[in-house]
Coordinates of C-alpha atoms and ligand atoms in Angstrom, one line a residue:
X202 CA 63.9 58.5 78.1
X203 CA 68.0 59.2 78.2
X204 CA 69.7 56.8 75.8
X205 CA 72.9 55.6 75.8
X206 CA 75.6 57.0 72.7
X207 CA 78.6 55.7 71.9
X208 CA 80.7 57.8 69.6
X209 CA 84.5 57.3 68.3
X210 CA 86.8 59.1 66.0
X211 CA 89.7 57.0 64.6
X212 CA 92.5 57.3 66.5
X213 CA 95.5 59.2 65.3
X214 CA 99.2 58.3 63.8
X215 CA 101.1 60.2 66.1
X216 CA 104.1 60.3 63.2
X217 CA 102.5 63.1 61.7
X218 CA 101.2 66.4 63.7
X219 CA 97.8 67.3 63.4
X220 CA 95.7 68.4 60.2
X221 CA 92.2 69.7 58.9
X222 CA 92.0 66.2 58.5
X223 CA 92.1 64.7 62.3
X224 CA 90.5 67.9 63.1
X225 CA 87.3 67.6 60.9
X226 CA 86.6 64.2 62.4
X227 CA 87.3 64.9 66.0
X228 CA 85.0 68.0 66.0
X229 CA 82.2 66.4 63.5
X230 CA 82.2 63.6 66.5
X231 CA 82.0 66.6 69.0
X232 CA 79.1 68.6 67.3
X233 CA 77.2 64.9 67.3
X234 CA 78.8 64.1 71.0
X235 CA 77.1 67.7 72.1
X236 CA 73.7 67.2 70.2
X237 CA 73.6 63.9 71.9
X238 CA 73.4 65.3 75.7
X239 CA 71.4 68.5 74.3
X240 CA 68.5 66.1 73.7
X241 CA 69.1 64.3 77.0
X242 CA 71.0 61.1 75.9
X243 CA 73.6 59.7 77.7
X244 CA 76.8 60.1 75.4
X245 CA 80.4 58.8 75.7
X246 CA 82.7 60.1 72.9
X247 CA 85.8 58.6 72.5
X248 CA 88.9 59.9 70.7
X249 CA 92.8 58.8 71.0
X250 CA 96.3 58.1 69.1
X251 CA 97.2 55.2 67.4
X252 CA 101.1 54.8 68.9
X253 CA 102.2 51.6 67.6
X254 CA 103.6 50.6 64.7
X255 CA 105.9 50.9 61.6
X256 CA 105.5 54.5 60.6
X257 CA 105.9 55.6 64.2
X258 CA 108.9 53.6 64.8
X259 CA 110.2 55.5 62.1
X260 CA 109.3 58.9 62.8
X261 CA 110.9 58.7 66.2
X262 CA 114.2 57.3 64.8
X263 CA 114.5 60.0 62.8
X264 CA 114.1 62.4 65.3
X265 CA 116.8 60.1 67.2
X266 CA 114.5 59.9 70.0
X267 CA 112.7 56.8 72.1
X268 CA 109.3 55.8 70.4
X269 CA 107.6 56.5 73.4
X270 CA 109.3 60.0 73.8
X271 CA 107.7 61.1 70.8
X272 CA 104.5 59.9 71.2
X273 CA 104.5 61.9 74.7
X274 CA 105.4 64.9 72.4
X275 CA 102.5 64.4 69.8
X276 CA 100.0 63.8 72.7
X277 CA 100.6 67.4 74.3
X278 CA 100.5 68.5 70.8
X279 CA 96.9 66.7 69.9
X280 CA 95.6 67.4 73.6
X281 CA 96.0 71.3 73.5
X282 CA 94.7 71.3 69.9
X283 CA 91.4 69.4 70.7
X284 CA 91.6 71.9 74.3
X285 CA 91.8 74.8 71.3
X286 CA 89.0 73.5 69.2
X287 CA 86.9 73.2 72.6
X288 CA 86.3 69.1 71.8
X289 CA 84.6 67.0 75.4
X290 CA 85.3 63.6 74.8
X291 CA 85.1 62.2 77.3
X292 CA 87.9 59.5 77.3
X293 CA 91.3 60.1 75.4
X294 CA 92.7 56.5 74.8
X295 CA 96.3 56.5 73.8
X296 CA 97.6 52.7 72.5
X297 CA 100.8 52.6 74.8
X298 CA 98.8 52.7 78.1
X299 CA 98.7 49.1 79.7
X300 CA 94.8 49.0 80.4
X301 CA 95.1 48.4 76.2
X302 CA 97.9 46.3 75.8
X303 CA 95.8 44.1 78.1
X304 CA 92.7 43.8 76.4
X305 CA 94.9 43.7 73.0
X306 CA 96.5 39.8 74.5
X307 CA 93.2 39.0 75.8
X308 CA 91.6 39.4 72.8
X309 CA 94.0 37.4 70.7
X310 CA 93.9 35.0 73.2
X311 CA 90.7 34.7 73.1
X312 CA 90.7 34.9 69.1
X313 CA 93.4 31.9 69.1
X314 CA 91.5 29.9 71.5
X315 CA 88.8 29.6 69.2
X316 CA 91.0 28.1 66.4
X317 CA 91.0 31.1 64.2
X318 CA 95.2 32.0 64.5
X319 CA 97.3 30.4 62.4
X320 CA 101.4 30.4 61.9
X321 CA 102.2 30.4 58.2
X322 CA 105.2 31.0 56.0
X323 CA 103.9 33.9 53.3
X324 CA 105.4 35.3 50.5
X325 CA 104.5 38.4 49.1
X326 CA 104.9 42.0 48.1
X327 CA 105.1 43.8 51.2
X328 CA 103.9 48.0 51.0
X329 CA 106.0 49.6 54.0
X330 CA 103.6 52.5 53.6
X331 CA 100.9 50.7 54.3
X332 CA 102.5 48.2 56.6
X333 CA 100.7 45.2 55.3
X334 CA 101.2 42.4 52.3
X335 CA 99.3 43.9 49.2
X336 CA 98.1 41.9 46.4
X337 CA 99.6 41.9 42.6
X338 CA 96.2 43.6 41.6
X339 CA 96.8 46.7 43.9
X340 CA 100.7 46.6 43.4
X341 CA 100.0 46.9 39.5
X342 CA 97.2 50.0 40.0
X343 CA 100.2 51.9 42.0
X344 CA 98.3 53.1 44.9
X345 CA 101.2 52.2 47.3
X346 CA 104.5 53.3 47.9
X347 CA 107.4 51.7 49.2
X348 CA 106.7 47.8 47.9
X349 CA 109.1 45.0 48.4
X350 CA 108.9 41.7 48.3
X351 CA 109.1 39.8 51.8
X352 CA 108.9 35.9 53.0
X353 CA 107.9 35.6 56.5
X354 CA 106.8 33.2 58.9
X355 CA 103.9 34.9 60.1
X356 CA 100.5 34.5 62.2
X357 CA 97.6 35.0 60.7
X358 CA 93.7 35.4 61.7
X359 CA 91.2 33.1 59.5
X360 CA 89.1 36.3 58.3
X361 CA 87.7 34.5 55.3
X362 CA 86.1 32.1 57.6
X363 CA 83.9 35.3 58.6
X364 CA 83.3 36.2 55.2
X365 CA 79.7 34.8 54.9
X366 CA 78.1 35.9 58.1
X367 CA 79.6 39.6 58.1
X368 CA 77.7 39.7 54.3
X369 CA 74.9 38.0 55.9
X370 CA 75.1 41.2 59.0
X371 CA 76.0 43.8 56.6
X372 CA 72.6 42.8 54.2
X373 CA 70.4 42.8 57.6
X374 CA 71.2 45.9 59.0
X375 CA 71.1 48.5 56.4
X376 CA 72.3 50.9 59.0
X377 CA 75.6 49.0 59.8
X378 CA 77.7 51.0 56.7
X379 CA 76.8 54.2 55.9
X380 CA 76.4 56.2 53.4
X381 CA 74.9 53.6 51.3
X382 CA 77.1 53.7 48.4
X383 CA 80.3 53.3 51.2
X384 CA 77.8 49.7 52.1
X385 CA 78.0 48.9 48.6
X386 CA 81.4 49.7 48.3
X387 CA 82.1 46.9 51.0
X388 CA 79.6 44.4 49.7
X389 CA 81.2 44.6 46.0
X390 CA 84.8 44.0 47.8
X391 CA 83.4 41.0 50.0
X392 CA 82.2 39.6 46.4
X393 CA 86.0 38.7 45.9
X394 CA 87.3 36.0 48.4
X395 CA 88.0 37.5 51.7
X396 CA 92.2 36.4 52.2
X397 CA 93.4 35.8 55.8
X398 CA 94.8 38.9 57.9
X399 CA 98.4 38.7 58.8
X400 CA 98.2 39.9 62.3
X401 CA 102.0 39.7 63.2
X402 CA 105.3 41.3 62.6
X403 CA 108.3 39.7 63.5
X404 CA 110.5 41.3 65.8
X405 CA 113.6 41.3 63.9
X406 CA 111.5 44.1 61.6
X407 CA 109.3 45.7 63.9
X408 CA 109.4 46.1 67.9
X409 CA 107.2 49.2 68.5
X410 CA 104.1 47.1 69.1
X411 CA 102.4 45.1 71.5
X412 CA 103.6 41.5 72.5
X413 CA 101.8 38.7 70.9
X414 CA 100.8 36.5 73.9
X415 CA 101.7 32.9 72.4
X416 CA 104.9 34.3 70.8
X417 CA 107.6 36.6 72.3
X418 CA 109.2 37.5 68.4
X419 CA 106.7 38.8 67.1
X420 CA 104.2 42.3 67.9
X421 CA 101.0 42.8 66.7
X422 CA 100.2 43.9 63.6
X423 CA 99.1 47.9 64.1
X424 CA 95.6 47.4 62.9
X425 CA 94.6 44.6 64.7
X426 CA 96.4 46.6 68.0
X427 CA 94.1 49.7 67.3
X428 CA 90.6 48.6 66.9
X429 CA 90.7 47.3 69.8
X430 CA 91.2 50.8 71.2
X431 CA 87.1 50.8 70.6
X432 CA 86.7 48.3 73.1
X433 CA 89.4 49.0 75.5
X434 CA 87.9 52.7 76.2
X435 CA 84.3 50.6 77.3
X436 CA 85.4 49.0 79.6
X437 CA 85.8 45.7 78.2
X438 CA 87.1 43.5 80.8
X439 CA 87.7 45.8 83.2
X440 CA 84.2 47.1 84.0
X441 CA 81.3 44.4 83.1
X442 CA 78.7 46.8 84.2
X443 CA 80.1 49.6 82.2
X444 CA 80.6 47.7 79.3
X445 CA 77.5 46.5 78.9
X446 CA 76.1 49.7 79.3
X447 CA 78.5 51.5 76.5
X448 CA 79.0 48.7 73.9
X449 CA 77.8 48.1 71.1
X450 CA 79.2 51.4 70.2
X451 CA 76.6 54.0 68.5
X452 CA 78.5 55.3 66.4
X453 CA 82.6 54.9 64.7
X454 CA 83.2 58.2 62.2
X455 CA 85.5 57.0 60.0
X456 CA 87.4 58.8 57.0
X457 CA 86.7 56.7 53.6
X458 CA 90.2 55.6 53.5
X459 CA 90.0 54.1 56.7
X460 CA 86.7 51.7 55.6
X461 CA 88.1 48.3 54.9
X462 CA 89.5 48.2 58.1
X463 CA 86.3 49.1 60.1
X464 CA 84.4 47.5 58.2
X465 CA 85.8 44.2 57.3
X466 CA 89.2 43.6 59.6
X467 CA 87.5 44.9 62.8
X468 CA 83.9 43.1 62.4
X469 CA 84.8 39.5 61.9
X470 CA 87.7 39.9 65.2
X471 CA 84.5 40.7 66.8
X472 CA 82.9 38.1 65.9
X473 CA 85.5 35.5 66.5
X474 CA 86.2 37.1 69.9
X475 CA 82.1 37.0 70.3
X476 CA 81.7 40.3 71.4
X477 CA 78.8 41.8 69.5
X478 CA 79.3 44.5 66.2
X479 CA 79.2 48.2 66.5
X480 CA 75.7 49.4 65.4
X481 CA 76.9 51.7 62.6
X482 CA 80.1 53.0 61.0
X483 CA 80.1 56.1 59.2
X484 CA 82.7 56.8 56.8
X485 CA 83.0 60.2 55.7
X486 CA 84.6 62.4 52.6
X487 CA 88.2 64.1 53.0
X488 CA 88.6 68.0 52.4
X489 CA 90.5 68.8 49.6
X490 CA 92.5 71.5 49.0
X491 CA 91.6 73.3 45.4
X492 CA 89.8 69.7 44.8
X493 CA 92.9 68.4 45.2
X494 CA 94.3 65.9 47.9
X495 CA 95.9 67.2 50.7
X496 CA 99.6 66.0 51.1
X497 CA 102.8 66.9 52.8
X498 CA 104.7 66.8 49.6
X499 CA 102.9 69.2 47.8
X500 CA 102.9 71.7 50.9
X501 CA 99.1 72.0 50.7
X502 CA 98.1 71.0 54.3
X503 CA 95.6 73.2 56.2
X504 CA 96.8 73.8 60.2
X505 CA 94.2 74.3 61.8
X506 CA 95.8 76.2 64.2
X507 CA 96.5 79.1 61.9
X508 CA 92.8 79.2 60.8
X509 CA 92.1 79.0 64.1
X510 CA 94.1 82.5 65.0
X511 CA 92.9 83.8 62.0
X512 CA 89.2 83.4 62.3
X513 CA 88.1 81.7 66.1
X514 CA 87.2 78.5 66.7
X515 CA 83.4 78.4 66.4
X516 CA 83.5 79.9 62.9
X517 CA 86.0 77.3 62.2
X518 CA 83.9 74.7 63.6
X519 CA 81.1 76.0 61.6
X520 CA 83.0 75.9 58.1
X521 CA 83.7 72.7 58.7
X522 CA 80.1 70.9 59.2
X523 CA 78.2 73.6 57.1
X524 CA 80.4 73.3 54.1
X525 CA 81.1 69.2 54.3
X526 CA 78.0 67.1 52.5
X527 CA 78.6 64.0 55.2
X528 CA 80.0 60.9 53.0
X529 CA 81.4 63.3 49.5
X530 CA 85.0 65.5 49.1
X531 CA 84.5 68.7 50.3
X532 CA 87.0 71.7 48.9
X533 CA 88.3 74.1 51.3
X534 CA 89.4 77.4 50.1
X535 CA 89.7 80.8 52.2
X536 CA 87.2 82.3 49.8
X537 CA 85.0 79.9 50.7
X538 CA 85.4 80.3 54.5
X539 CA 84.9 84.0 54.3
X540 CA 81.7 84.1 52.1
X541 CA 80.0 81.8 54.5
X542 CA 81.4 83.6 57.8
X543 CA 80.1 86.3 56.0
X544 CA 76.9 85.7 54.5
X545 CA 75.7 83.4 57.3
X546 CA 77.5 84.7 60.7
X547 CA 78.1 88.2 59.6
X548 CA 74.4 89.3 57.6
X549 CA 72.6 87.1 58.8
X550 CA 72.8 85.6 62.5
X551 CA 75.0 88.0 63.7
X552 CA 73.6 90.9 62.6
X553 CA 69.8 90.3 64.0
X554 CA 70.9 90.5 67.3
X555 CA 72.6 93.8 66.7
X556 CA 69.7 94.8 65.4
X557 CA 67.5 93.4 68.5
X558 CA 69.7 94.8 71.2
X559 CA 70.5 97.9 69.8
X560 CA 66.8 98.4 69.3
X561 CA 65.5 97.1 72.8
X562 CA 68.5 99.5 74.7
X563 CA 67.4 102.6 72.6
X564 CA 63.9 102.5 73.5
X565 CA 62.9 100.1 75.9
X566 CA 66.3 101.3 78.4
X567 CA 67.6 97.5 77.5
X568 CA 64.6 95.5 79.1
X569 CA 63.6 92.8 76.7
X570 CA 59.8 93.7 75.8
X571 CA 56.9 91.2 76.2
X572 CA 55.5 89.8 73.2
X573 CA 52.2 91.2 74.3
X574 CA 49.8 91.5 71.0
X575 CA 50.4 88.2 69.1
X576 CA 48.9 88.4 65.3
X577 CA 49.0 85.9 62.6
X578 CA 52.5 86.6 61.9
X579 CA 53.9 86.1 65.1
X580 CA 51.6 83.0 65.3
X581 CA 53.1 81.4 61.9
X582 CA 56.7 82.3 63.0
X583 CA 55.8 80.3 66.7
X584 CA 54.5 77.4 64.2
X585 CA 57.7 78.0 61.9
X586 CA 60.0 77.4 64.7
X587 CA 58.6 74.5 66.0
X588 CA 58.8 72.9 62.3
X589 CA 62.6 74.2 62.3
X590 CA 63.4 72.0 65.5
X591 CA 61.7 68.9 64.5
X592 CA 63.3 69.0 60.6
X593 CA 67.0 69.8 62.3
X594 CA 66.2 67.3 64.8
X595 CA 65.7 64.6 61.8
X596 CA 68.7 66.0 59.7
X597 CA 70.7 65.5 62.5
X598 CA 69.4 61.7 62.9
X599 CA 70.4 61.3 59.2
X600 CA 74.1 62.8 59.9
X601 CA 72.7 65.5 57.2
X602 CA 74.6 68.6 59.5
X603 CA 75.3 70.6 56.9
X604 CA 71.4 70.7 55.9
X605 CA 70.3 71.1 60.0
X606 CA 72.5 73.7 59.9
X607 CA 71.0 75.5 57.0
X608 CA 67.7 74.8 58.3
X609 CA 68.0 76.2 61.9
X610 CA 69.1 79.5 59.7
X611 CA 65.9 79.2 57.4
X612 CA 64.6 80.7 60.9
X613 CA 67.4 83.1 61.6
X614 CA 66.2 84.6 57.0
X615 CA 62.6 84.6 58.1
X616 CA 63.0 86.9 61.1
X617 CA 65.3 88.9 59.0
X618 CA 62.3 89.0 56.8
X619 CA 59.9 89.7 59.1
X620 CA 61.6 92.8 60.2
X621 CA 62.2 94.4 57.0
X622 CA 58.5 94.8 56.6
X623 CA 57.1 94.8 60.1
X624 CA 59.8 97.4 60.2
X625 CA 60.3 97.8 63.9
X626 CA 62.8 100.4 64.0
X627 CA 59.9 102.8 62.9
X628 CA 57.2 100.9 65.2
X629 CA 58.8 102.1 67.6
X630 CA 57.8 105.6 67.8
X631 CA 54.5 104.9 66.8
X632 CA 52.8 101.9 69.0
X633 CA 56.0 100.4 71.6
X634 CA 53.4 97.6 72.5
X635 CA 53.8 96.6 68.9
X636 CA 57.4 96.8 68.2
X637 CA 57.8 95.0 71.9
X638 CA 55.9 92.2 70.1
X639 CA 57.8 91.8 66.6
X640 CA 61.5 92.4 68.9
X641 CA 61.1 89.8 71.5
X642 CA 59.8 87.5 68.4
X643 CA 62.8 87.9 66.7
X644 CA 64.9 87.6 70.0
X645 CA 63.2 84.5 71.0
X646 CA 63.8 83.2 67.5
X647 CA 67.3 83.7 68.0
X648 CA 67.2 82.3 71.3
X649 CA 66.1 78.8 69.9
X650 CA 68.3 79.1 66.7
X651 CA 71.6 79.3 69.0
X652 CA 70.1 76.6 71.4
X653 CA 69.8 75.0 68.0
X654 CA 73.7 76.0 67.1
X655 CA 75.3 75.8 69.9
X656 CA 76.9 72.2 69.5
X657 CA 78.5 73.8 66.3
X658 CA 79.5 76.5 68.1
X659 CA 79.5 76.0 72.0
X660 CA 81.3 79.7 72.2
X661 CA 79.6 81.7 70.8
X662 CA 76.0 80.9 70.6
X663 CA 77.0 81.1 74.5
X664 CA 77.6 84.7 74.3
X665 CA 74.7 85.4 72.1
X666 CA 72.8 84.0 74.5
X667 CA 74.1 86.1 77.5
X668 CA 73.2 89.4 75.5
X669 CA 69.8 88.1 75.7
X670 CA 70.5 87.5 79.4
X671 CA 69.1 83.5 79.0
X672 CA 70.3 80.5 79.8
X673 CA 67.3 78.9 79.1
X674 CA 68.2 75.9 76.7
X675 CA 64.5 74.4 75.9
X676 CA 63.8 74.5 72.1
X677 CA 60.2 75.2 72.7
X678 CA 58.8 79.0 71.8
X679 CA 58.9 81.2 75.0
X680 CA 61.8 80.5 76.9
X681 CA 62.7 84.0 76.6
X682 CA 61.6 86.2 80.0
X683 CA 60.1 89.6 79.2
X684 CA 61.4 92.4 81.9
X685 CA 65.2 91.1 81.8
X686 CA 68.1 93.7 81.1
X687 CA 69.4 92.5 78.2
X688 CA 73.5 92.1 78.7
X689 CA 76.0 93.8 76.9
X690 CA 76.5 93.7 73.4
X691 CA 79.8 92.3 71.5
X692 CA 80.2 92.1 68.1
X693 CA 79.4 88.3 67.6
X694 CA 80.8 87.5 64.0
X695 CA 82.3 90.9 62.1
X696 CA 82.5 90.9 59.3
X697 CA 85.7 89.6 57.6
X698 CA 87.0 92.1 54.9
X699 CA 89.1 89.3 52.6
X700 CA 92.6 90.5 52.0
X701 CA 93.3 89.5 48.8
X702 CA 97.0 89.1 49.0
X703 CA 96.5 86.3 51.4
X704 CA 94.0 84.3 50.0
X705 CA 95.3 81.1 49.5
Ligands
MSP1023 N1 95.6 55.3 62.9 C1 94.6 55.1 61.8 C2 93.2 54.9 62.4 C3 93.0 53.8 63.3 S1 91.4 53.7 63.9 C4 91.4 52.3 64.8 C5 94.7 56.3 60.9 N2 95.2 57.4 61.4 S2 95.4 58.8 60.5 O1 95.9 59.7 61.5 O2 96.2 58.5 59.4 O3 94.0 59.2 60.0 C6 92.9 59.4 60.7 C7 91.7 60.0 60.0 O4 92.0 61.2 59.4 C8 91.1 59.1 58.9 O5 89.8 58.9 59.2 C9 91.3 59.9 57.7 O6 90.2 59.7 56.8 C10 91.3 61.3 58.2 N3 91.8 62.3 57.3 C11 93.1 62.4 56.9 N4 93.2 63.4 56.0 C12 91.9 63.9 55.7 C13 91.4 64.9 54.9 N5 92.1 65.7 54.1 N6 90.1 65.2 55.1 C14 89.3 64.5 56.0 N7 89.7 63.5 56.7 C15 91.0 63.1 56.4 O7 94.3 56.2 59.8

């Protein structure tokens, strides 16, 4: 039966162009957006820019520009990277447009209707950075930049009152933070008194933001504007059927800087609103460049466009979710991009199907052969890859990709196998009945592994599959047709010969 999937990225500063950062998330939520409908769920993905705010006000006064000039600027340049890296959300929510800005005063309508605002005068050490009050603790361990001290009438939204039940949700549904250590993370910061969340800015500091409803001087603080974004994009109060049908969301991929936020801020305004809690929030690891953090300061950020130009997009997109562990760092090097292109794409998947083709248009004038005398072989390679689809089915189901990835290829190594001692190439001469049988195995094989690959990389497993002249998408054995003329045959992945001068 189709189910429905809800998936979200974070949505994006737009003071800052995009990195491997944004671009690891979006196309992680992609691959699981495009496994989703492959196994005939209904999915929604949801990605967007976060245009509001401090840090944005900034960036666009330093370009001299209108804040909303810019962020028109950083949207083409998002849009035509995600357009680049081939991502289909489905909905691209952006924080300026007014179908947000309305749900943002309903909800803190609806929020201070329930008694949970409150106008208070605060003093504090203030992290512009950050754009929020900090405590002495996190002042003193020097995580933040830019700390001054501020007194302000401001409003803020009783969080502590939620404190209790969101320990009580998060210790009943083991699935609502993952990876388990990010759970325990939360649960060892909600051991600590949960403070209130100051949800305003005044104007005289900040206007880039979105009214607050009951005041005209003050804008909303940028975090409590943006996780609405979540809701916005399901139609909350604008489409009760749709709504219901899309929320509570599946699925918010998160960085693990981003947790506290997701996990504490956004729950209990859900609850005080009384809308119900996303089902599960998955924080993940941040590439590092050299094991070190990427920053703008030390000149070390990746641009994905370049790797992009210099290596395609689906071997991109595969570096990315083979090499990540989901929820740990992950270090990303160019030697470490071409050994796996090469090893995995280049030796191994790549080079069967050279092998297959250039074997079935040599001697069987490019029709693909029938599997026609089946022995034990063939029979535990049939069994093999029925065993590879369940276990990538269940990695996938435990946001393992980088394993289900390595498993669709433990199929991809035992074909390669296969051949080296059923030797087909010399079959061939001898009995063609026989070599028809061990080539179309090894086609079919590759048939299901890019079935299996292909929401890692939608390009091209897509071509692979038009040299085999299918389109069949079933990830059962046999979807392969014997008597088809196999299509033309482009080098896939070659093989990338590193230049050494440019390794970086
Ligand atoms: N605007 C907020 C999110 C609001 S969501 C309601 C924000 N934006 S961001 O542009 O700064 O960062 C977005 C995401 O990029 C975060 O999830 C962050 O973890 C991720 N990454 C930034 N650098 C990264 C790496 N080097 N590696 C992996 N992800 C990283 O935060």
């Amino acid at each position: 039966m189709s189910e429905q999937f809800y998936i979200t990225t974070p949505i994006y500063y737009v003071n800052d162009i995009p990195h491997i950062g944004h671009a690891y998330t979006t196309i992680l939520a992609d691959v699981l957006n495009r496994y989703q409908k492959q196994v005939g769920n209904d999915s929604f993905f949801l990605t967007g820019l976060d245009e509001h705010g401090q840090k944005v006000q900034d960036a666009a006064k330093l370009r001299g520009i209108d804040p909303i000039d810019h962020c028109n600027e950083m949207t083409k340049r998002f849009t035509s990277l995600w357009d680049k890296l081939h991502i289909s959300n489905n909905d691209f929510i952006r924080t300026t447009e007014k179908r947000h800005k309305k749900v943002v005063r309903e909800i803190l309508n609806i929020v201070n209707d329930a008694g949970d605002i409150y106008i208070d005068e605060y003093e504090g050490l203030y992290s512009i950075s950050e754009e929020r009050f900090i405590t002495e603790k996190e002042a003193e361990n020097g995580q933040f930049r830019d700390i001054k001290k501020l007194k302000e009438k401001n409003y803020f939204f009783k969080m502590s009152k939620y404190q209790n039940a969101l320990i009580n949700h998060i210790n009943t549904n083991p699935e609502f933070i993952q990876p388990e250590h990010r759970k325990n993370e939360i649960l060892g910061f909600l051991q600590q008194p949960l403070n209130d969340l100051c949800i305003s800015r005044p104007k005289s500091r900040l206007n880039w933001g979105i009214d607050l409803p009951f005041d005209k001087d003050y804008v909303t603080y940028v975090w409590f504007d943006a996780l609405i974004n979540y809701i916005t994009a399901a139609g909350y109060n604008q489409n009760d059927e749709i709504f219901e049908k899309r929320w509570p969301a599946d699925m918010h991929l998160i960085g693990k800087d981003i947790l506290t936020t997701h996990a504490v801020y956004w729950p209990t305004i859900l609850m005080s609103a009384g809308i119900e809690l996303p089902k599960t929030i998955f924080a993940h690891g941040w590439w590092l460049m050299r094991d070190e953090k990427m920053s703008k300061s030390t000149g070390n950020v990746v641009d994905p466009i370049n790797l992009i130009e210099d290596y395609g997009v689906d071997p991109v997109r595969y570096y990315l979710m083979r090499e990540m562990v989901l929820g740990q760092d992950a270090s990303f090097t160019s030697e470490s991009f071409i050994n796996r292109y090469n090893s995995d794409l280049a030796n191994d998947f790549g080079n069967l199907l050279s092998r297959i083709s250039t074997l079935i248009n040599k001697n069987y004038e490019g029709v693909m052969p029938a599997a026609a005398e089946l022995s034990s072989e063939e029979l535990k390679i049939i069994k093999f890859s029925s065993s590879v689809v369940k276990n990538f089915d269940s990695l996938m189901v435990k946001m393992a990709i980088n394993d289900a990835i390595e498993e669709a290829l433990q199929l991809v190594r035992k074909i390669n196998k296969y051949f080296e001692h059923s030797t087909p190439w010399k079959a061939v001469k001898e009995d063609k009945t026989l070599a028809g049988t061990i080539l179309y195995t090894g086609a079919e094989s590759l048939r299901i592994v890019s079935v299996l690959l292909s929401p890692i990389m939608p390009e091209r497993t897509k071509e692979l599959l038009a040299v085999l002249n299918t389109d069949n998408s079933d990830r059962s054995w046999g979807g392969l047709k014997p008597g088809k003329k196999l299509g033309k045959l482009t080098p896939l992945f070659p093989r990338i010969v590193a230049d050494t001068n440019n390794v970086n």
